[in-house]
Structure formats: structure tokens, C-alpha cells
Amino acid sequence: MKFGLCAVSAFLTASSLCVSFGTAFVVPLAPIGDIATSPRPFGRPFGRPLRPLRLSSSSAPPSEPTRRPRPPYVPGIISDPDYVRIFDTTLRDGEQSPGATLTSSEKLEIARNLARLGVDIIEAGFPIASPDDFEGVKGIADAVGNEVFDDGYVPVICGLSRANEKDISRAWEAVKGARLPRIHTFIATSEIHMATKLKMSPDQVVNTAVRAVTYARGLGCDDVEFSPEDAGRSDPEFLCRILGEVIKAGATTLNIPDTTGWNMPWEFGELIRYLRENVEGADTVVFSTHCQNDLGLSTANSLAGARNGARQLECTINGIGERAGNASLEEIVMSLALKGNTNFGDWHGNMGTGKLYTSINPVYIMPTSRMVTDYTGMLCQPHKAIVG
């Protein structure tokens, strides 16, 4: 094996960089099915052929997953405060990249790879968007959402909805077949969005959010994520108010989006800290981040959120997504794998030891990256961190 200047990328190309209690070592690539040359006319730069992962005909999970044990999944609670849940939204926000439309069968293959990778939550789509999106999400929930690995892991399958009953009902119909279904509902909270997009007062926005979460819980969904869209530009005091109310209504995860990629890492980290300290009931939910990359800071902002107590990080394979994209899963995961043990002490309160970790198996980062590149047609630049 040859090691280039980008050691992590080299490790992940033909092997896995495993980190256990701060010790890095290389293990061989696990058997993951047949790898074949891409059937599509897309190739890597400089003539290197694209070779995405091809799953075998069997949908059964691998018998010996090599990943770190994770705490039992409970909505709103993580028994180990050092554990960081990885929420992958490649199939929802990632597909909103211009020209990145995926078929239902392609989504299912990617979802199976995400499960092999070990992501905690797969946001499979926006079921109300179209009949095809509904069927795609339902297919993933019914299949991948019921494929239990030998270590007991099965991914949460999540559907996105706006804060209205029609959207929420459609999302629930799509995901309820999974062992661990989740509804993710949202409404804008920044002054400019409330006034110009929603044309609603702050009181109306709060009432709508509460009704949405209450309705989702009433359908039988005990795992409800709420996002105040454009939180990065919202009034922090108003965020405290609306988040406290949706917690009372039954929300289990509070996702704080930097929707426009506006925040600096120190600003975003401080926002997470402020909300954790001032939202009523904050200790009964999991705080999450969703950072766009308009200023190239999505990964940095996500990690700043983790350093200040966020324990779910939303991201996509290859960082694909709207406009400039999302936080990159591979960058977040490998940053935590290599630095999480030493550099993430919570400087603003007592939350675990600060030795953060995930249960991602990095063996599957490169194959999943290649599959997403192939199916979306969106090539990574040659110098893309980790997977370039």
C-alpha cells in the first residue's frame, strides 16, 4: 500500500482507518459485494474510471459489521453524552442539487450503503413532493428500515414535511413501515422569512409549529424532529420561545439550521450553547445541526455545534445539496474519528467527557461516495477532502 500526502484519503481508498480510544490502525476492506465499472457516461477526472459499489443480490446486512458499538436508540435521549448521531440527508437535501434527480431504485441502493456505513438516521425524502418521492421513501422504510444488522443496529428512516397536516400525514404513511420511523417537520422563524415568505406573525408561527408537532405525535409517531428554518438568522429569544413550545408538544429532536450558510463557526457554536442553556426542557431533547455551505463553513459550523452540545449532525455524502451544498458526511465523520477524542471538550457546561465519537464504519465511505457520484452525475473535485 502506498501512502500519499492525503493519508486519510489513501487509507479509505483501499482500507479502513479505524479509531478506537484514540488509536488509529488500518484494516482490510470488508467484502461488500461486486464492484463494477459505472454503466453511466460519467467518469473521474484524468481518466480514472468511476467504480461505485454494487451490492450483491442479497439485501441481508453483513454478518460482521466492524464499527464501534452505539447506545440503544431512544428518541430524544442519548444514554452516552459523548455519542454523536449522524443524520444523512443525501436522499432529500442532496437530491435538491440541480440535476441530481435519483430514481427510486437508485435511492434504495444508496440507502442500503448508508446503512452499511452505519448512519443513525436516513432522511429518505420529502414524501409530499411527488408520488415518486413518496414511493421512494416508503420503499426505503419498508426495506432498509427493517434490515437489522447482527449488532442490533437498524437505521431510523425519516421523512420531511412542512408544518401542515397534509404533509405530515403523507410523511407518516411513507415512513411508518420502518422499525424506527421519524417525522421531520419545519417552519421558518427568521423575521424576513416570517414576514415575506410565510406572511405570518410570530404568534401564528409558534401556533402552527405546535399544531404540527402535536398532530405528528397524534398519528402514533413517537420520534418527531422540529426545525426552525433559517435559525441562523432568527432572533435567539424567539427561538427559545418556539423551541420550548414544541418540546411541550412532543418534539424529541431540535434541529438548528444555518439555512443560508450565513454563520461563522463561533457564532453558530454560541447559538447552540445559548439554546441549550435557555430553552425550557432542553435537557429532554437532542440538539441537532444542519449547516449549508454558502461560505464554505458547513463542516466547521457543524463541528462547532458538536463542541457546544449538539449531538446530532446533519450532512450529506460528498457534501451535495442546495446551492453550495451541505456539511460533508465524510469530513464530519473523519474529523470526529481523528480529533473527537481530544478536541471537543464542552467549554460551556457539563456534557459528557468531550471525547466525541460516532459508530460510522469508514470502510464504506469511498464506495458510497462513488455510488452517489455515479447516480447523481455530480463529480467531486480532485482535491475534495477525504474522497477526492
Coordinates of C-alpha atoms in Angstrom, one line a residue:
M1 CA 0.0 0.0 0.0
K2 CA 1.3 3.5 -0.9
F3 CA 0.6 6.4 1.3
G4 CA 0.3 9.8 -0.3
L5 CA 0.2 13.2 1.2
C6 CA -3.5 12.9 2.0
A7 CA -3.2 10.0 4.3
V8 CA -6.8 9.7 5.3
S9 CA -7.9 9.6 1.7
A10 CA -5.3 6.9 0.9
F11 CA -6.4 4.8 3.8
L12 CA -10.1 5.0 2.8
T13 CA -9.4 4.1 -0.8
A14 CA -8.4 0.5 -0.2
S15 CA -8.7 0.1 3.5
S16 CA -10.3 1.5 6.6
L17 CA -8.9 3.9 9.1
C18 CA -10.4 2.7 12.4
V19 CA -10.1 4.8 15.5
S20 CA -10.6 3.2 18.9
F21 CA -9.9 5.3 22.0
G22 CA -7.5 7.5 20.1
T23 CA -5.5 4.7 18.4
A24 CA -5.5 4.6 14.6
F25 CA -4.9 1.4 12.7
V26 CA -5.6 0.1 9.2
V27 CA -7.8 -2.9 8.5
P28 CA -8.5 -4.6 5.1
L29 CA -11.6 -3.6 3.1
A30 CA -14.5 -5.8 4.1
P31 CA -16.4 -7.8 1.5
I32 CA -19.2 -5.6 0.3
G33 CA -20.4 -7.1 -3.0
D34 CA -19.4 -6.8 -6.6
I35 CA -17.7 -3.6 -7.8
A36 CA -18.2 -2.9 -11.4
T37 CA -17.4 -0.1 -13.8
S38 CA -20.2 2.6 -14.0
P39 CA -22.9 2.0 -16.6
R40 CA -23.3 5.7 -17.0
P41 CA -21.1 8.0 -19.1
F42 CA -19.6 9.8 -16.1
G43 CA -16.0 9.4 -15.2
R44 CA -13.5 10.6 -12.7
P45 CA -11.1 13.4 -13.7
F46 CA -7.9 12.5 -15.5
G47 CA -9.5 9.3 -17.0
R48 CA -9.7 7.3 -13.8
P49 CA -12.8 5.2 -14.2
L50 CA -15.7 5.5 -11.7
R51 CA -16.2 2.3 -9.8
P52 CA -19.2 2.6 -7.5
L53 CA -20.2 -0.1 -5.0
R54 CA -22.6 -2.7 -6.4
L55 CA -24.5 -4.5 -3.7
S56 CA -25.0 -8.3 -4.1
S57 CA -28.4 -9.6 -4.9
S58 CA -29.0 -10.3 -1.2
S59 CA -30.3 -7.5 0.8
A60 CA -29.1 -9.1 4.1
P61 CA -26.8 -6.9 6.1
P62 CA -23.2 -8.0 6.6
S63 CA -22.8 -10.6 9.3
E64 CA -19.8 -9.0 11.0
P65 CA -20.1 -5.2 11.0
T66 CA -16.9 -3.6 12.1
R67 CA -18.0 -0.4 13.8
R68 CA -17.9 0.9 17.3
P69 CA -21.0 0.0 19.4
R70 CA -23.6 2.7 19.7
P71 CA -26.0 3.5 22.6
P72 CA -29.5 1.9 22.2
Y73 CA -31.7 4.2 20.1
V74 CA -34.3 6.2 22.1
P75 CA -36.0 9.3 20.6
G76 CA -34.9 12.4 22.4
I77 CA -32.3 10.6 24.6
I78 CA -28.7 9.5 24.1
S79 CA -27.5 7.5 27.0
D80 CA -23.9 8.3 26.3
P81 CA -23.5 12.1 26.1
D82 CA -20.3 11.6 24.1
Y83 CA -22.1 9.9 21.3
V84 CA -22.9 11.9 18.1
R85 CA -25.7 10.7 15.9
I86 CA -25.1 11.1 12.2
F87 CA -28.2 12.2 10.2
D88 CA -27.7 11.7 6.5
T89 CA -29.9 13.8 4.2
T90 CA -28.3 12.8 0.8
L91 CA -31.5 11.4 -0.4
R92 CA -33.5 14.6 0.5
D93 CA -31.4 17.8 0.6
G94 CA -28.7 16.2 -1.5
E95 CA -31.2 15.4 -4.2
Q96 CA -32.2 19.1 -4.4
S97 CA -28.8 19.8 -6.1
P98 CA -29.6 20.9 -9.6
G99 CA -29.6 17.9 -11.9
A100 CA -29.3 15.4 -9.1
T101 CA -32.6 13.6 -9.5
L102 CA -32.5 9.9 -8.4
T103 CA -34.8 7.0 -9.3
S104 CA -36.4 5.0 -6.6
S105 CA -34.1 2.0 -7.2
E106 CA -31.1 4.3 -7.0
K107 CA -32.3 5.7 -3.7
L108 CA -32.8 2.2 -2.3
E109 CA -29.2 1.2 -3.3
I110 CA -27.8 4.4 -1.7
A111 CA -29.9 3.8 1.4
R112 CA -28.5 0.3 1.8
N113 CA -25.0 1.7 1.5
L114 CA -25.8 4.3 4.1
A115 CA -27.0 1.5 6.4
R116 CA -23.7 -0.4 5.9
L117 CA -21.9 2.9 6.6
G118 CA -23.8 3.0 9.9
V119 CA -25.6 6.3 9.8
D120 CA -28.1 6.7 12.6
I121 CA -30.8 8.4 10.6
I122 CA -31.5 8.3 6.9
E123 CA -33.7 11.2 5.7
A124 CA -35.1 9.4 2.7
G125 CA -37.0 12.2 1.1
F126 CA -39.9 14.7 1.1
P127 CA -42.9 12.4 0.6
I128 CA -45.5 15.1 -0.3
A129 CA -43.2 16.4 -3.2
S130 CA -44.4 13.8 -5.7
P131 CA -45.8 10.3 -6.0
D132 CA -42.4 9.0 -6.9
D133 CA -40.8 10.6 -3.9
F134 CA -43.5 9.0 -1.7
E135 CA -42.9 5.6 -3.1
G136 CA -39.1 6.0 -2.8
V137 CA -39.3 6.9 0.8
K138 CA -41.8 4.1 1.5
G139 CA -39.7 1.6 -0.3
I140 CA -36.6 2.5 1.9
A141 CA -38.7 2.5 5.1
D142 CA -40.2 -0.9 4.3
A143 CA -36.9 -2.5 3.2
V144 CA -33.8 -0.8 4.7
G145 CA -35.8 0.3 7.8
N146 CA -36.3 -3.4 8.6
E147 CA -32.9 -4.8 7.8
V148 CA -31.4 -5.4 11.3
F149 CA -27.6 -5.9 11.5
D150 CA -26.1 -8.5 13.8
D151 CA -25.1 -5.8 16.3
G152 CA -28.8 -4.9 16.6
Y153 CA -28.4 -1.7 14.5
V154 CA -31.2 -0.6 12.1
P155 CA -31.3 3.0 10.8
V156 CA -34.1 5.4 11.7
I157 CA -36.0 6.3 8.5
C158 CA -37.1 9.9 8.4
G159 CA -39.5 11.8 6.1
L160 CA -39.5 15.6 5.8
S161 CA -42.8 17.6 5.9
R162 CA -43.9 21.2 6.1
A163 CA -45.8 22.2 9.2
N164 CA -49.3 21.2 8.0
E165 CA -51.4 18.1 8.4
K166 CA -51.4 17.1 4.7
D167 CA -47.6 17.0 4.6
I168 CA -47.3 15.3 7.9
S169 CA -49.9 12.6 7.1
R170 CA -48.1 11.8 3.9
A171 CA -44.7 11.6 5.6
W172 CA -46.1 9.2 8.2
E173 CA -47.7 7.0 5.6
A174 CA -44.3 6.8 3.9
V175 CA -42.1 6.0 6.9
K176 CA -44.4 4.1 9.3
G177 CA -43.4 0.8 8.0
A178 CA -39.8 1.2 9.3
R179 CA -38.9 -0.2 12.7
L180 CA -37.7 3.3 13.7
P181 CA -39.8 5.9 11.8
R182 CA -39.3 9.6 12.3
I183 CA -41.2 12.7 11.0
H184 CA -39.2 15.9 10.5
T185 CA -41.3 19.0 10.3
F186 CA -40.2 22.6 9.9
I187 CA -41.3 26.2 9.6
A188 CA -39.4 29.4 9.1
T189 CA -38.5 31.6 12.1
S190 CA -36.4 34.4 10.9
E191 CA -38.0 37.8 10.7
I192 CA -37.5 38.1 6.9
H193 CA -39.0 34.7 6.2
M194 CA -42.0 35.1 8.5
A195 CA -42.8 38.5 7.0
T196 CA -42.1 37.9 3.3
K197 CA -42.4 34.2 2.7
L198 CA -45.0 33.0 5.3
K199 CA -46.8 36.3 5.8
M200 CA -47.4 35.2 9.4
S201 CA -46.9 36.8 12.7
P202 CA -44.5 35.2 15.3
D203 CA -47.5 34.1 17.3
Q204 CA -49.0 32.4 14.3
V205 CA -45.7 30.7 13.5
V206 CA -45.5 29.3 17.1
N207 CA -49.1 28.1 17.0
T208 CA -48.5 26.4 13.6
A209 CA -45.4 24.7 14.9
V210 CA -47.1 23.4 18.0
R211 CA -50.1 22.1 16.0
A212 CA -47.7 20.3 13.6
V213 CA -45.8 18.5 16.3
T214 CA -49.0 17.7 18.2
Y215 CA -50.5 16.3 15.0
A216 CA -47.5 14.2 14.2
R217 CA -47.4 12.7 17.7
G218 CA -51.2 12.0 17.5
L219 CA -50.6 9.9 14.4
G220 CA -48.6 7.5 16.6
C221 CA -45.1 8.8 15.7
D222 CA -43.0 9.0 18.9
D223 CA -40.0 10.4 17.1
V224 CA -40.6 13.9 15.9
E225 CA -37.9 16.3 14.8
F226 CA -38.6 20.0 14.5
S227 CA -36.5 22.6 12.6
P228 CA -36.9 26.4 12.8
E229 CA -35.9 27.2 9.3
D230 CA -33.3 29.9 8.9
A231 CA -32.5 29.7 12.7
G232 CA -29.0 31.1 12.0
R233 CA -30.7 34.5 11.2
S234 CA -33.5 34.2 13.7
D235 CA -33.9 36.1 17.0
P236 CA -32.5 33.8 19.7
E237 CA -35.1 34.8 22.2
F238 CA -37.9 33.9 19.7
L239 CA -36.1 30.6 19.0
C240 CA -36.2 29.9 22.8
R241 CA -39.9 30.5 22.8
I242 CA -40.9 28.4 19.8
L243 CA -38.5 25.5 20.7
G244 CA -39.8 25.4 24.3
E245 CA -43.3 25.2 23.0
V246 CA -42.6 22.3 20.5
I247 CA -40.9 20.4 23.3
K248 CA -44.1 20.6 25.3
A249 CA -46.0 19.4 22.3
G250 CA -43.7 16.3 22.0
A251 CA -40.7 17.1 19.8
T252 CA -37.8 14.8 20.5
T253 CA -35.0 16.4 18.3
L254 CA -34.5 20.1 17.8
N255 CA -32.6 20.8 14.6
I256 CA -30.9 24.2 14.3
P257 CA -30.4 25.0 10.6
D258 CA -28.0 27.6 9.2
T259 CA -30.2 27.6 6.2
T260 CA -28.4 30.3 4.2
G261 CA -24.9 29.4 5.3
W262 CA -24.6 32.7 7.0
N263 CA -23.0 32.0 10.3
M264 CA -19.4 31.9 11.4
P265 CA -18.3 28.9 13.5
W266 CA -18.0 30.9 16.7
E267 CA -21.5 32.4 16.1
F268 CA -23.1 29.1 15.4
G269 CA -21.5 27.3 18.3
E270 CA -22.6 30.1 20.6
L271 CA -26.1 29.8 19.3
I272 CA -26.2 26.1 20.1
R273 CA -24.8 26.8 23.6
Y274 CA -27.4 29.6 24.2
L275 CA -30.3 27.5 23.2
R276 CA -29.1 24.5 25.3
E277 CA -28.9 26.8 28.3
N278 CA -32.1 28.8 27.8
V279 CA -34.8 26.6 26.1
E280 CA -37.2 25.2 28.6
G281 CA -37.0 21.4 28.5
A282 CA -33.7 21.4 26.6
D283 CA -32.4 18.5 28.7
T284 CA -35.2 16.3 27.4
V285 CA -34.3 16.5 23.7
V286 CA -31.4 16.1 21.3
F287 CA -30.0 19.2 19.7
S288 CA -29.0 18.9 16.0
T289 CA -27.3 21.0 13.4
H290 CA -28.0 21.4 9.7
C291 CA -25.4 23.7 8.0
Q292 CA -25.3 24.9 4.4
N293 CA -22.0 25.6 2.8
D294 CA -22.6 29.0 1.1
L295 CA -19.5 30.4 2.8
G296 CA -17.6 27.2 2.8
L297 CA -18.1 26.7 6.6
S298 CA -20.7 24.0 6.8
T299 CA -18.4 21.4 8.3
A300 CA -16.7 23.9 10.7
N301 CA -20.1 25.1 11.8
S302 CA -21.4 21.6 12.4
L303 CA -18.3 20.7 14.5
A304 CA -18.7 24.0 16.4
G305 CA -22.2 22.8 17.2
A306 CA -21.0 19.5 18.4
R307 CA -18.4 21.2 20.6
N308 CA -21.2 23.2 22.2
G309 CA -23.5 20.3 22.8
A310 CA -25.3 19.3 19.6
R311 CA -25.4 15.5 19.5
Q312 CA -26.9 15.0 16.0
L313 CA -25.2 16.4 12.9
E314 CA -27.0 16.5 9.6
C315 CA -24.9 16.0 6.5
T316 CA -24.7 14.5 3.0
I317 CA -22.3 12.3 1.1
N318 CA -19.8 14.4 -0.8
G319 CA -21.5 17.5 0.7
I320 CA -24.1 17.7 -2.1
G321 CA -27.2 19.8 -1.6
E322 CA -28.9 23.1 -2.5
R323 CA -26.8 26.0 -3.8
A324 CA -23.3 25.4 -2.4
G325 CA -24.2 22.2 -0.7
N326 CA -24.3 20.8 2.8
A327 CA -21.9 19.7 5.5
S328 CA -20.0 16.8 4.2
L329 CA -20.5 13.5 6.0
E330 CA -17.1 12.2 5.3
E331 CA -15.4 15.4 6.6
I332 CA -17.5 15.4 9.8
V333 CA -17.0 11.7 10.5
M334 CA -13.3 11.7 9.9
S335 CA -12.8 14.9 11.9
L336 CA -14.5 13.2 14.9
A337 CA -12.6 10.0 14.3
L338 CA -9.3 11.7 14.3
K339 CA -9.8 14.6 16.7
G340 CA -13.0 13.8 18.6
N341 CA -11.1 12.2 21.4
T342 CA -9.1 15.3 22.2
N343 CA -10.5 18.5 20.8
F344 CA -14.2 18.6 21.7
G345 CA -14.5 19.3 25.4
D346 CA -17.6 21.2 26.1
W347 CA -16.3 24.6 27.3
H348 CA -19.7 25.8 28.2
G349 CA -21.2 23.4 30.7
N350 CA -21.0 19.8 31.7
M351 CA -21.9 17.4 28.9
G352 CA -20.0 14.1 28.9
T353 CA -16.2 13.9 28.8
G354 CA -15.9 15.8 25.5
K355 CA -14.4 12.7 23.8
L356 CA -16.9 12.5 20.9
Y357 CA -17.4 9.5 18.7
T358 CA -19.8 8.0 16.1
S359 CA -20.5 4.5 15.0
I360 CA -19.7 5.1 11.3
N361 CA -17.7 2.3 9.6
P362 CA -15.3 4.3 7.4
V363 CA -14.7 1.3 5.1
Y364 CA -17.9 2.3 3.3
I365 CA -17.1 6.0 2.8
M366 CA -15.4 5.7 -0.6
P367 CA -17.8 3.1 -2.1
T368 CA -20.8 5.2 -1.0
S369 CA -19.2 8.4 -2.3
R370 CA -18.6 6.8 -5.7
M371 CA -22.1 5.5 -5.9
V372 CA -23.6 8.9 -5.1
T373 CA -21.3 10.5 -7.7
D374 CA -22.3 7.9 -10.3
Y375 CA -26.1 8.1 -9.7
T376 CA -26.3 11.9 -9.4
G377 CA -23.6 12.7 -12.1
M378 CA -22.1 15.2 -9.7
L379 CA -18.3 14.7 -9.7
C380 CA -16.1 15.5 -6.7
Q381 CA -13.3 17.9 -7.4
P382 CA -9.9 16.1 -7.4
H383 CA -8.8 17.8 -4.2
K384 CA -12.1 17.2 -2.3
A385 CA -11.3 16.4 1.3
I386 CA -11.3 12.7 2.2
V387 CA -12.9 11.4 -1.0
G388 CA -11.1 13.4 -3.7

